[in-house]
């Protein structure tokens, strides 16, 4: 056996592995991607609304905690002012921003109403009329679309409630274009105000657009006046309280309460899976909009809890057709109409409301109907001649089966014969015969439940030459359902955006 070579003293040179640039490049790519995402994140933050809806409320709550103060002002006069000012400002938003400018539910006859909507609607702190009303129209036109609905519930509950306000959507360019199309700056004509302050209907849209642009240019001035200056002045000089309490309670906390009330409409009002709100969809279940039947949520949303109704009838000045519904905005607009301050108040005809309710109820019934066994539709049953039927009844293979004819429809009632209250003998006596008269009262008048059970045993249509009654039943049983389905599909395909 040969000896192994002597390896002692032999140096083995290890191969040097040169570092590849791929690792560094991939790491640099990841770092650059993270930096880009971080930069885009900060660019997409809506800083003005972050200040009004996060920073200011946070500072107000921090002050209360630090000073160990209550959420409710200690002085009664300040509390009363907070309640009154809360109602006064939120009505400027719900009646002005929402009903007047987003949906054209009514027309103010005098300029001072537009000024009221513009100044005190700004006190809510969620943007100027042009921006909010434009986005709201997009919400109605593209409800639940993940990109085109600015507060789509499909992007999550928090996004629908608050996220859309704090962070610009990736579809921001689309929304800017949409708002521009809805409230174009290029369509403004020259000023032409009436000496009396009342405006003609011919110039209404031009004046409205002027007021919207006028408010947008002065939005922050109006915000500071209605959220900080006015609450502080009233609290100090009329409520005889401190200026800080005026800033905190009727100023910032009142603003925060109004914001949460309005944002709850787009989150809770589009959540079908929150049983605590008692959600219902009596008008249309094709979208996420629901009526929150819990009275507590009616109070929270300031009467805007019937979103299913509102999305079907957005032009209506009411949030519900029910007389008993809690809806302060409806009462306010109705009062303005009685006083002659507004015109062209839109109200959906009762007949149209009932029609849609019936259509929705029928759609629900049709869905439930489709899940039940109603037997083979008559139109899909095979035609069996009299000769074939006699052969079927006399066949040795079917000697233990019972076939009867009722209204020219052949039924195999073998599975039911042991359960028949009249006994098997009575059924066997009718085997191969026409039992129409016996079934419908000649022997016993069967119930509707018995008729439905009998339908599940159909096997064919007897071709006796008298098919008129058979096809009459086909039209009655199948034609009505198909007609309702087609009508529902047609009615469900429309856009409910009043302004679109």
Tab-separated table of C-alpha atoms in Angstrom:
chain	number	residue	atom	x	y	z
A	1	UNK	CA	0.000	0.000	0.000
A	2	UNK	CA	1.469	3.318	-0.974
A	3	UNK	CA	2.127	5.847	1.708
A	4	UNK	CA	0.176	9.072	1.765
A	5	UNK	CA	2.013	12.210	0.845
A	6	UNK	CA	3.465	14.243	3.648
A	7	UNK	CA	1.361	17.402	3.983
A	8	UNK	CA	3.205	18.848	6.922
A	9	UNK	CA	4.755	22.177	6.193
A	10	UNK	CA	2.583	22.729	3.173
A	11	UNK	CA	0.668	26.019	3.339
A	12	UNK	CA	-2.861	25.940	2.042
A	13	UNK	CA	-3.813	29.314	0.684
A	14	UNK	CA	-7.445	30.117	1.216
A	15	UNK	CA	-9.272	31.671	-1.676
A	16	UNK	CA	-10.276	35.199	-0.942
A	17	UNK	CA	-13.930	35.849	-1.695
A	18	UNK	CA	-14.399	39.272	-3.107
A	19	UNK	CA	-17.452	40.996	-1.680
A	20	UNK	CA	-20.152	41.297	-4.285
A	21	UNK	CA	-21.840	44.624	-4.822
A	22	UNK	CA	-25.266	42.981	-4.975
A	23	UNK	CA	-25.731	42.972	-1.199
A	24	UNK	CA	-24.842	46.629	-0.831
A	25	UNK	CA	-26.994	47.629	-3.758
A	26	UNK	CA	-30.037	45.736	-2.451
A	27	UNK	CA	-29.522	47.230	1.011
A	28	UNK	CA	-29.220	50.695	-0.476
A	29	UNK	CA	-32.349	50.076	-2.528
A	30	UNK	CA	-34.248	49.121	0.612
A	31	UNK	CA	-32.973	52.194	2.428
A	32	UNK	CA	-33.929	54.447	-0.470
A	33	UNK	CA	-37.352	52.813	-0.632
A	34	UNK	CA	-37.865	53.390	3.098
A	35	UNK	CA	-36.789	57.007	2.733
A	36	UNK	CA	-39.162	57.445	-0.199
A	37	UNK	CA	-42.053	55.931	1.741
A	38	UNK	CA	-41.258	58.116	4.722
A	39	UNK	CA	-41.079	61.197	2.521
A	40	UNK	CA	-44.347	60.288	0.780
A	41	UNK	CA	-45.982	59.627	4.140
A	42	UNK	CA	-45.150	63.101	5.400
A	43	UNK	CA	-46.129	64.661	2.076
A	44	UNK	CA	-49.536	62.976	2.214
A	45	UNK	CA	-50.369	64.221	5.703
A	46	UNK	CA	-53.077	66.870	5.638
A	47	UNK	CA	-51.457	69.226	8.125
A	48	UNK	CA	-54.291	71.802	8.365
A	49	UNK	CA	-56.879	69.213	9.395
A	50	UNK	CA	-54.360	67.410	11.604
A	51	UNK	CA	-53.975	70.667	13.515
A	52	UNK	CA	-57.721	71.278	13.850
A	53	UNK	CA	-58.836	67.699	14.542
A	54	UNK	CA	-55.849	66.219	16.431
A	55	UNK	CA	-53.370	68.775	17.749
A	56	UNK	CA	-55.795	71.347	19.168
A	57	UNK	CA	-58.115	68.753	20.801
A	58	UNK	CA	-55.068	66.946	22.227
A	59	UNK	CA	-53.765	70.159	23.780
A	60	UNK	CA	-57.219	70.937	25.177
A	61	UNK	CA	-57.552	67.505	26.795
A	62	UNK	CA	-53.981	67.715	28.096
A	63	UNK	CA	-54.796	71.054	29.726
A	64	UNK	CA	-57.908	69.623	31.405
A	65	UNK	CA	-55.968	66.633	32.715
A	66	UNK	CA	-53.106	68.800	33.943
A	67	UNK	CA	-55.466	71.223	35.679
A	68	UNK	CA	-57.720	68.383	36.886
A	69	UNK	CA	-60.751	69.999	35.302
A	70	UNK	CA	-63.984	68.382	34.172
A	71	UNK	CA	-65.054	67.903	30.551
A	72	UNK	CA	-68.089	69.992	31.432
A	73	UNK	CA	-67.521	73.650	32.372
A	74	UNK	CA	-68.167	74.384	36.030
A	75	UNK	CA	-69.963	77.658	35.382
A	76	UNK	CA	-73.577	77.205	34.282
A	77	UNK	CA	-73.521	80.188	31.914
A	78	UNK	CA	-70.534	78.750	30.049
A	79	UNK	CA	-72.251	75.367	29.826
A	80	UNK	CA	-75.411	76.911	28.368
A	81	UNK	CA	-73.348	78.850	25.853
A	82	UNK	CA	-71.484	75.671	24.848
A	83	UNK	CA	-74.740	73.826	24.147
A	84	UNK	CA	-76.292	76.710	22.212
A	85	UNK	CA	-73.121	77.388	20.234
A	86	UNK	CA	-72.701	73.687	19.464
A	87	UNK	CA	-76.181	73.548	17.909
A	88	UNK	CA	-75.695	76.890	16.155
A	89	UNK	CA	-72.441	75.847	14.478
A	90	UNK	CA	-73.286	72.256	13.595
A	91	UNK	CA	-76.501	73.442	11.923
A	92	UNK	CA	-74.399	75.784	9.785
A	93	UNK	CA	-72.540	72.696	8.621
A	94	UNK	CA	-75.358	70.145	8.237
A	95	UNK	CA	-77.789	72.610	6.650
A	96	UNK	CA	-75.164	74.663	4.794
A	97	UNK	CA	-72.167	72.540	3.815
A	98	UNK	CA	-74.213	69.369	3.468
A	99	UNK	CA	-77.802	70.002	2.426
A	100	UNK	CA	-77.407	73.328	0.629
A	101	UNK	CA	-74.022	73.101	-1.107
A	102	UNK	CA	-73.502	69.346	-1.501
A	103	UNK	CA	-77.042	68.306	-2.454
A	104	UNK	CA	-78.907	71.519	-3.370
A	105	UNK	CA	-81.775	70.517	-1.070
A	106	UNK	CA	-82.888	74.153	-0.818
A	107	UNK	CA	-81.918	77.644	-1.943
A	108	UNK	CA	-81.243	80.503	0.464
A	109	UNK	CA	-83.134	83.607	-0.638
A	110	UNK	CA	-80.922	86.052	1.254
A	111	UNK	CA	-77.179	86.599	1.443
A	112	UNK	CA	-76.958	86.566	5.241
A	113	UNK	CA	-77.790	82.837	5.288
A	114	UNK	CA	-74.869	82.118	2.975
A	115	UNK	CA	-72.642	84.206	5.235
A	116	UNK	CA	-73.871	82.259	8.271
A	117	UNK	CA	-73.118	78.932	6.573
A	118	UNK	CA	-69.694	80.145	5.453
A	119	UNK	CA	-68.463	81.632	8.739
A	120	UNK	CA	-69.865	79.227	11.310
A	121	UNK	CA	-69.521	76.138	9.131
A	122	UNK	CA	-65.794	76.902	9.178
A	123	UNK	CA	-65.849	76.588	12.986
A	124	UNK	CA	-66.062	72.782	12.621
A	125	UNK	CA	-62.478	72.794	11.351
A	126	UNK	CA	-62.698	70.186	8.590
A	127	UNK	CA	-62.123	72.377	5.561
A	128	UNK	CA	-63.809	74.949	3.330
A	129	UNK	CA	-67.141	74.372	1.591
A	130	UNK	CA	-65.661	73.802	-1.860
A	131	UNK	CA	-63.338	71.041	-0.715
A	132	UNK	CA	-65.751	69.233	1.617
A	133	UNK	CA	-68.834	69.468	-0.621
A	134	UNK	CA	-66.831	68.290	-3.632
A	135	UNK	CA	-65.531	65.246	-1.753
A	136	UNK	CA	-68.999	64.521	-0.434
A	137	UNK	CA	-70.412	64.484	-3.951
A	138	UNK	CA	-67.661	62.054	-4.932
A	139	UNK	CA	-68.652	59.903	-1.952
A	140	UNK	CA	-72.233	59.700	-3.223
A	141	UNK	CA	-71.264	59.087	-6.830
A	142	UNK	CA	-68.626	56.421	-6.068
A	143	UNK	CA	-69.922	54.973	-2.798
A	144	UNK	CA	-67.669	52.173	-1.481
A	145	UNK	CA	-65.159	52.484	-4.337
A	146	UNK	CA	-61.765	51.930	-2.657
A	147	UNK	CA	-60.082	54.738	-4.618
A	148	UNK	CA	-62.792	57.142	-5.772
A	149	UNK	CA	-64.847	57.253	-2.569
A	150	UNK	CA	-62.855	59.638	-0.328
A	151	UNK	CA	-64.024	57.924	2.867
A	152	UNK	CA	-64.722	54.432	1.596
A	153	UNK	CA	-65.581	51.977	4.368
A	154	UNK	CA	-63.731	49.326	2.348
A	155	UNK	CA	-60.490	50.961	3.472
A	156	UNK	CA	-61.423	50.297	7.076
A	157	UNK	CA	-63.543	51.773	9.828
A	158	UNK	CA	-60.818	54.140	11.054
A	159	UNK	CA	-60.178	55.459	7.555
A	160	UNK	CA	-63.885	56.148	7.006
A	161	UNK	CA	-64.106	57.851	10.382
A	162	UNK	CA	-60.900	59.830	10.642
A	163	UNK	CA	-58.149	58.661	8.306
A	164	UNK	CA	-59.477	60.409	5.193
A	165	UNK	CA	-59.349	63.707	7.065
A	166	UNK	CA	-55.780	63.320	8.300
A	167	UNK	CA	-54.064	61.787	5.289
A	168	UNK	CA	-54.400	62.600	1.628
A	169	UNK	CA	-55.518	59.663	-0.469
A	170	UNK	CA	-53.371	58.231	-3.255
A	171	UNK	CA	-56.213	59.402	-5.493
A	172	UNK	CA	-55.654	63.005	-4.424
A	173	UNK	CA	-55.171	64.145	-8.031
A	174	UNK	CA	-58.510	62.582	-8.981
A	175	UNK	CA	-60.273	64.331	-6.100
A	176	UNK	CA	-58.742	67.707	-6.973
A	177	UNK	CA	-59.977	67.321	-10.541
A	178	UNK	CA	-63.401	66.184	-9.327
A	179	UNK	CA	-63.762	69.183	-7.006
A	180	UNK	CA	-62.672	71.519	-9.790
A	181	UNK	CA	-65.315	70.061	-12.112
A	182	UNK	CA	-68.022	70.416	-9.465
A	183	UNK	CA	-67.081	73.958	-8.419
A	184	UNK	CA	-65.127	75.403	-11.314
A	185	UNK	CA	-63.379	78.715	-10.757
A	186	UNK	CA	-63.634	79.555	-14.450
A	187	UNK	CA	-67.431	79.743	-14.469
A	188	UNK	CA	-67.731	82.707	-12.100
A	189	UNK	CA	-69.359	85.705	-13.686
A	190	UNK	CA	-69.192	89.347	-12.659
A	191	UNK	CA	-70.697	90.443	-9.365
A	192	UNK	CA	-74.327	91.489	-9.620
A	193	UNK	CA	-75.865	91.739	-6.176
A	194	UNK	CA	-79.393	93.033	-5.780
A	195	UNK	CA	-79.831	96.211	-3.766
A	196	UNK	CA	-82.332	94.532	-1.450
A	197	UNK	CA	-80.003	91.661	-0.640
A	198	UNK	CA	-82.381	89.197	-2.245
A	199	UNK	CA	-81.036	87.339	-5.275
A	200	UNK	CA	-82.911	86.234	-8.352
A	201	UNK	CA	-83.070	82.546	-9.142
A	202	UNK	CA	-81.378	83.128	-12.509
A	203	UNK	CA	-78.169	84.189	-10.797
A	204	UNK	CA	-78.382	81.776	-7.876
A	205	UNK	CA	-75.680	79.353	-9.001
A	206	UNK	CA	-73.297	82.146	-9.885
A	207	UNK	CA	-73.764	83.808	-6.491
A	208	UNK	CA	-73.439	80.469	-4.726
A	209	UNK	CA	-70.152	79.787	-6.479
A	210	UNK	CA	-68.955	83.263	-5.553
A	211	UNK	CA	-69.771	82.669	-1.898
A	212	UNK	CA	-68.009	79.315	-1.966
A	213	UNK	CA	-64.832	80.842	-3.392
A	214	UNK	CA	-65.164	83.826	-1.065
A	215	UNK	CA	-65.318	81.454	1.917
A	216	UNK	CA	-62.396	79.353	0.672
A	217	UNK	CA	-60.162	82.423	0.395
A	218	UNK	CA	-61.032	83.498	3.955
A	219	UNK	CA	-61.493	80.079	5.520
A	220	UNK	CA	-58.769	80.378	8.162
A	221	UNK	CA	-59.890	83.881	9.077
A	222	UNK	CA	-63.434	82.586	9.625
A	223	UNK	CA	-62.069	79.601	11.545
A	224	UNK	CA	-60.085	81.786	13.943
A	225	UNK	CA	-63.045	84.108	14.427
A	226	UNK	CA	-65.698	81.414	15.045
A	227	UNK	CA	-63.537	78.907	16.943
A	228	UNK	CA	-61.283	81.139	19.041
A	229	UNK	CA	-62.165	84.834	19.059
A	230	UNK	CA	-65.958	84.727	19.376
A	231	UNK	CA	-66.100	81.926	22.013
A	232	UNK	CA	-63.490	83.705	24.130
A	233	UNK	CA	-65.233	87.093	23.898
A	234	UNK	CA	-68.676	85.697	24.734
A	235	UNK	CA	-67.326	83.576	27.588
A	236	UNK	CA	-65.418	86.475	29.156
A	237	UNK	CA	-67.919	89.320	28.717
A	238	UNK	CA	-71.281	87.546	28.826
A	239	UNK	CA	-70.621	84.359	30.807
A	240	UNK	CA	-68.123	86.112	33.116
A	241	UNK	CA	-65.721	83.199	32.900
A	242	UNK	CA	-61.992	83.011	32.101
A	243	UNK	CA	-60.650	83.345	28.578
A	244	UNK	CA	-59.000	79.917	28.747
A	245	UNK	CA	-62.349	78.297	29.523
A	246	UNK	CA	-63.817	80.121	26.539
A	247	UNK	CA	-61.044	78.784	24.322
A	248	UNK	CA	-61.278	75.232	25.677
A	249	UNK	CA	-65.009	74.554	26.088
A	250	UNK	CA	-67.076	76.442	23.470
A	251	UNK	CA	-64.011	76.729	21.261
A	252	UNK	CA	-61.899	73.599	20.847
A	253	UNK	CA	-63.931	70.914	22.649
A	254	UNK	CA	-67.129	72.071	20.974
A	255	UNK	CA	-65.332	71.851	17.622
A	256	UNK	CA	-64.055	68.354	18.455
A	257	UNK	CA	-67.544	67.176	19.456
A	258	UNK	CA	-68.984	68.478	16.177
A	259	UNK	CA	-66.231	66.742	14.205
A	260	UNK	CA	-66.840	63.385	15.862
A	261	UNK	CA	-70.577	63.728	15.328
A	262	UNK	CA	-70.153	64.365	11.608
A	263	UNK	CA	-67.441	61.753	11.064
A	264	UNK	CA	-69.525	59.091	12.806
A	265	UNK	CA	-71.986	59.384	9.926
A	266	UNK	CA	-69.429	58.014	7.466
A	267	UNK	CA	-68.124	55.263	9.749
A	268	UNK	CA	-71.056	53.949	11.802
A	269	UNK	CA	-73.485	54.866	9.017
A	270	UNK	CA	-71.649	52.532	6.620
A	271	UNK	CA	-70.955	49.591	8.934
A	272	UNK	CA	-73.364	46.729	8.383
A	273	UNK	CA	-71.604	44.481	10.892
A	274	UNK	CA	-72.043	46.608	14.004
A	275	UNK	CA	-75.141	45.188	15.728
A	276	UNK	CA	-74.935	47.865	18.427
A	277	UNK	CA	-76.215	50.442	15.905
A	278	UNK	CA	-79.251	48.275	14.972
A	279	UNK	CA	-78.388	48.582	11.252
A	280	UNK	CA	-81.050	48.173	8.581
A	281	UNK	CA	-81.217	48.653	4.815
A	282	UNK	CA	-84.888	49.189	3.969
A	283	UNK	CA	-84.219	50.970	0.662
A	284	UNK	CA	-81.146	49.381	-0.916
A	285	UNK	CA	-78.646	46.775	0.225
A	286	UNK	CA	-76.297	47.139	-2.741
A	287	UNK	CA	-74.049	49.581	-0.854
A	288	UNK	CA	-72.702	49.807	2.685
A	289	UNK	CA	-75.057	52.613	3.761
A	290	UNK	CA	-77.330	51.686	6.668
A	291	UNK	CA	-79.987	53.249	8.831
A	292	UNK	CA	-78.741	53.173	12.431
A	293	UNK	CA	-81.964	52.555	14.325
A	294	UNK	CA	-80.364	52.895	17.757
A	295	UNK	CA	-81.678	56.226	19.175
A	296	UNK	CA	-78.310	56.778	20.851
A	297	UNK	CA	-76.614	57.007	17.451
A	298	UNK	CA	-79.311	59.372	16.230
A	299	UNK	CA	-78.215	61.711	19.016
A	300	UNK	CA	-74.512	61.192	18.286
A	301	UNK	CA	-74.850	61.943	14.572
A	302	UNK	CA	-77.184	64.907	15.147
A	303	UNK	CA	-80.034	63.139	13.370
A	304	UNK	CA	-78.017	61.993	10.350
A	305	UNK	CA	-78.241	58.299	11.204
A	306	UNK	CA	-80.478	57.227	8.280
A	307	UNK	CA	-77.755	56.912	5.666
A	308	UNK	CA	-79.570	54.227	3.684
A	309	UNK	CA	-82.396	56.689	3.070
A	310	UNK	CA	-80.021	59.580	2.433
A	311	UNK	CA	-77.995	57.696	-0.179
A	312	UNK	CA	-81.136	56.836	-2.125
A	313	UNK	CA	-82.696	60.301	-1.810
A	314	UNK	CA	-79.736	62.690	-1.345
A	315	UNK	CA	-81.667	65.670	-2.714
A	316	UNK	CA	-84.238	65.404	0.110
A	317	UNK	CA	-83.860	68.027	2.840
A	318	UNK	CA	-84.797	65.331	5.365
A	319	UNK	CA	-82.651	62.452	6.559
A	320	UNK	CA	-85.702	60.215	6.883
A	321	UNK	CA	-89.296	60.263	5.692
A	322	UNK	CA	-90.521	59.206	9.143
A	323	UNK	CA	-92.306	62.009	10.974
A	324	UNK	CA	-91.006	60.858	14.351
A	325	UNK	CA	-87.343	60.754	13.268
A	326	UNK	CA	-84.919	62.878	15.293
A	327	UNK	CA	-83.566	65.299	12.693
A	328	UNK	CA	-82.675	68.836	13.898
A	329	UNK	CA	-81.427	69.806	10.423
A	330	UNK	CA	-84.830	68.978	8.929
A	331	UNK	CA	-86.578	71.063	11.586
A	332	UNK	CA	-84.193	73.966	11.007
A	333	UNK	CA	-84.679	73.981	7.223
A	334	UNK	CA	-88.455	73.644	7.665
A	335	UNK	CA	-88.391	76.676	9.990
A	336	UNK	CA	-86.378	78.684	7.464
A	337	UNK	CA	-88.940	77.743	4.832
A	338	UNK	CA	-91.847	78.836	7.038
A	339	UNK	CA	-90.104	82.162	7.659
A	340	UNK	CA	-89.665	82.643	3.921
A	341	UNK	CA	-85.859	82.645	4.077
A	342	UNK	CA	-85.339	79.700	1.705
A	343	UNK	CA	-87.035	78.358	-1.414
A	344	UNK	CA	-87.141	75.246	-3.604
A	345	UNK	CA	-87.012	72.938	-0.595
A	346	UNK	CA	-86.742	69.417	-1.992
A	347	UNK	CA	-88.901	66.660	-0.542
A	348	UNK	CA	-89.112	63.150	-1.987
A	349	UNK	CA	-92.691	62.102	-2.852
A	350	UNK	CA	-94.082	59.518	-0.433
A	351	UNK	CA	-95.059	57.279	-3.327
A	352	UNK	CA	-91.437	57.059	-4.499
A	353	UNK	CA	-90.234	56.205	-0.991
A	354	UNK	CA	-92.809	53.420	-0.602
A	355	UNK	CA	-91.995	52.068	-4.067
A	356	UNK	CA	-88.335	51.659	-3.184
A	357	UNK	CA	-89.175	50.053	0.156
A	358	UNK	CA	-91.407	47.505	-1.574
A	359	UNK	CA	-88.743	46.796	-4.197
A	360	UNK	CA	-86.151	46.175	-1.500
A	361	UNK	CA	-88.523	43.940	0.464
A	362	UNK	CA	-89.263	41.999	-2.717
A	363	UNK	CA	-85.544	41.629	-3.428
A	364	UNK	CA	-85.008	40.206	0.071
A	365	UNK	CA	-87.958	37.839	-0.387
A	366	UNK	CA	-86.623	36.716	-3.765
A	367	UNK	CA	-83.235	35.915	-2.234
A	368	UNK	CA	-84.860	33.906	0.533
A	369	UNK	CA	-87.132	32.246	-2.015
A	370	UNK	CA	-84.149	31.173	-4.104
A	371	UNK	CA	-82.689	29.360	-1.086
A	372	UNK	CA	-85.799	27.207	-0.581
A	373	UNK	CA	-86.987	24.091	-2.397
A	374	UNK	CA	-90.033	25.090	-4.414
A	375	UNK	CA	-89.880	22.072	-6.669
A	376	UNK	CA	-88.851	21.970	-10.304
A	377	UNK	CA	-90.276	24.993	-12.171
A	378	UNK	CA	-93.191	23.955	-14.377
A	379	UNK	CA	-91.498	25.415	-17.449
A	380	UNK	CA	-88.585	22.985	-16.973
A	381	UNK	CA	-90.705	19.843	-16.525
A	382	UNK	CA	-90.823	17.326	-19.385
A	383	UNK	CA	-94.028	16.926	-21.396
A	384	UNK	CA	-95.557	13.451	-20.887
A	385	UNK	CA	-98.367	12.235	-23.098
A	386	UNK	CA	-101.408	10.391	-21.738
A	387	UNK	CA	-100.159	7.154	-23.276
A	388	UNK	CA	-96.724	7.563	-21.693
A	389	UNK	CA	-98.298	8.365	-18.334
A	390	UNK	CA	-100.452	5.210	-18.396
A	391	UNK	CA	-97.399	3.171	-19.307
A	392	UNK	CA	-95.482	4.784	-16.429
A	393	UNK	CA	-98.220	3.942	-13.935
A	394	UNK	CA	-98.587	0.353	-15.172
A	395	UNK	CA	-94.887	-0.448	-15.272
A	396	UNK	CA	-93.738	-3.268	-13.025
A	397	UNK	CA	-90.800	-1.170	-11.928
A	398	UNK	CA	-93.202	1.434	-10.518
A	399	UNK	CA	-95.712	-0.841	-8.845
A	400	UNK	CA	-94.797	0.524	-5.414
A	401	UNK	CA	-94.996	4.162	-6.523
A	402	UNK	CA	-98.009	6.465	-6.580
A	403	UNK	CA	-98.488	8.968	-9.395
A	404	UNK	CA	-101.347	11.457	-9.401
A	405	UNK	CA	-102.307	14.349	-11.643
A	406	UNK	CA	-103.336	17.718	-10.209
A	407	UNK	CA	-104.005	20.608	-12.584
A	408	UNK	CA	-102.300	18.699	-15.423
A	409	UNK	CA	-99.081	18.353	-13.400
A	410	UNK	CA	-97.877	14.810	-12.688
A	411	UNK	CA	-96.657	14.246	-9.120
A	412	UNK	CA	-94.759	11.333	-7.616
A	413	UNK	CA	-96.101	11.343	-4.056
A	414	UNK	CA	-94.437	8.096	-3.004
A	415	UNK	CA	-92.057	9.771	-0.469
A	416	UNK	CA	-95.043	11.339	1.303
A	417	UNK	CA	-97.558	8.490	1.277
A	418	UNK	CA	-96.686	7.204	4.757
A	419	UNK	CA	-97.114	10.704	6.210
A	420	UNK	CA	-100.424	11.477	4.535
A	421	UNK	CA	-103.080	12.164	7.202
A	422	UNK	CA	-105.779	10.517	5.057
A	423	UNK	CA	-103.882	7.264	4.867
A	424	UNK	CA	-102.108	5.351	2.117
A	425	UNK	CA	-105.318	3.733	0.856
A	426	UNK	CA	-106.769	7.074	-0.206
A	427	UNK	CA	-103.628	7.916	-2.157
A	428	UNK	CA	-103.499	4.508	-3.828
A	429	UNK	CA	-107.102	5.004	-4.930
A	430	UNK	CA	-105.983	8.131	-6.801
A	431	UNK	CA	-102.972	6.458	-8.441
A	432	UNK	CA	-102.838	7.272	-12.147
A	433	UNK	CA	-105.870	9.546	-11.931
A	434	UNK	CA	-106.662	13.256	-11.961
A	435	UNK	CA	-107.065	14.260	-8.287
A	436	UNK	CA	-107.524	17.993	-8.837
A	437	UNK	CA	-111.065	18.207	-7.481
A	438	UNK	CA	-110.299	15.938	-4.535
A	439	UNK	CA	-107.204	17.958	-3.621
A	440	UNK	CA	-108.918	21.350	-3.807
A	441	UNK	CA	-111.972	20.582	-1.701
A	442	UNK	CA	-113.808	17.647	-3.193
A	443	UNK	CA	-112.443	15.419	-0.430
A	444	UNK	CA	-110.430	17.885	1.659
A	445	UNK	CA	-109.447	21.494	1.062
A	446	UNK	CA	-105.672	21.449	1.409
A	447	UNK	CA	-103.711	24.369	2.859
A	448	UNK	CA	-101.147	26.524	1.101
A	449	UNK	CA	-98.418	24.591	2.931
A	450	UNK	CA	-99.769	21.376	1.364
A	451	UNK	CA	-99.724	23.018	-2.076
A	452	UNK	CA	-96.078	24.027	-1.542
A	453	UNK	CA	-95.173	20.507	-0.423
A	454	UNK	CA	-96.932	19.026	-3.446
A	455	UNK	CA	-94.874	21.289	-5.741
A	456	UNK	CA	-91.669	19.581	-4.573
A	457	UNK	CA	-92.994	16.281	-5.992
A	458	UNK	CA	-93.527	17.422	-9.589
A	459	UNK	CA	-92.076	15.170	-12.282
A	460	UNK	CA	-93.794	16.261	-15.503
A	461	UNK	CA	-96.601	18.006	-17.366
A	462	UNK	CA	-99.428	15.881	-18.751
A	463	UNK	CA	-99.896	16.750	-22.421
A	464	UNK	CA	-103.664	16.444	-22.492
A	465	UNK	CA	-104.283	19.133	-25.080
A	466	UNK	CA	-105.596	21.573	-22.459
A	467	UNK	CA	-102.425	23.392	-21.421
A	468	UNK	CA	-103.920	26.833	-20.838
A	469	UNK	CA	-104.180	26.368	-17.076
A	470	UNK	CA	-100.628	25.024	-16.904
A	471	UNK	CA	-99.076	28.014	-18.648
A	472	UNK	CA	-101.233	30.333	-16.605
A	473	UNK	CA	-99.576	28.847	-13.533
A	474	UNK	CA	-96.155	29.243	-15.133
A	475	UNK	CA	-96.833	32.938	-15.693
A	476	UNK	CA	-98.126	33.318	-12.150
A	477	UNK	CA	-95.349	31.411	-10.357
A	478	UNK	CA	-92.302	32.285	-12.451
A	479	UNK	CA	-93.128	35.387	-14.454
A	480	UNK	CA	-93.775	37.578	-11.418
A	481	UNK	CA	-90.484	36.662	-9.746
A	482	UNK	CA	-88.477	37.203	-12.933
A	483	UNK	CA	-90.180	40.545	-13.521
A	484	UNK	CA	-89.364	41.710	-9.987
A	485	UNK	CA	-85.753	40.604	-10.360
A	486	UNK	CA	-85.305	42.476	-13.647
A	487	UNK	CA	-86.894	45.620	-12.244
A	488	UNK	CA	-84.643	45.467	-9.211
A	489	UNK	CA	-81.530	45.077	-11.347
A	490	UNK	CA	-82.504	48.100	-13.417
A	491	UNK	CA	-83.271	50.263	-10.378
A	492	UNK	CA	-80.092	49.177	-8.604
A	493	UNK	CA	-77.824	50.301	-11.420
A	494	UNK	CA	-78.433	54.040	-11.051
A	495	UNK	CA	-76.157	56.548	-9.376
A	496	UNK	CA	-77.635	58.163	-6.316
A	497	UNK	CA	-75.374	61.221	-6.356
A	498	UNK	CA	-77.760	64.130	-6.714
A	499	UNK	CA	-75.053	66.429	-7.953
A	500	UNK	CA	-73.414	63.952	-10.301
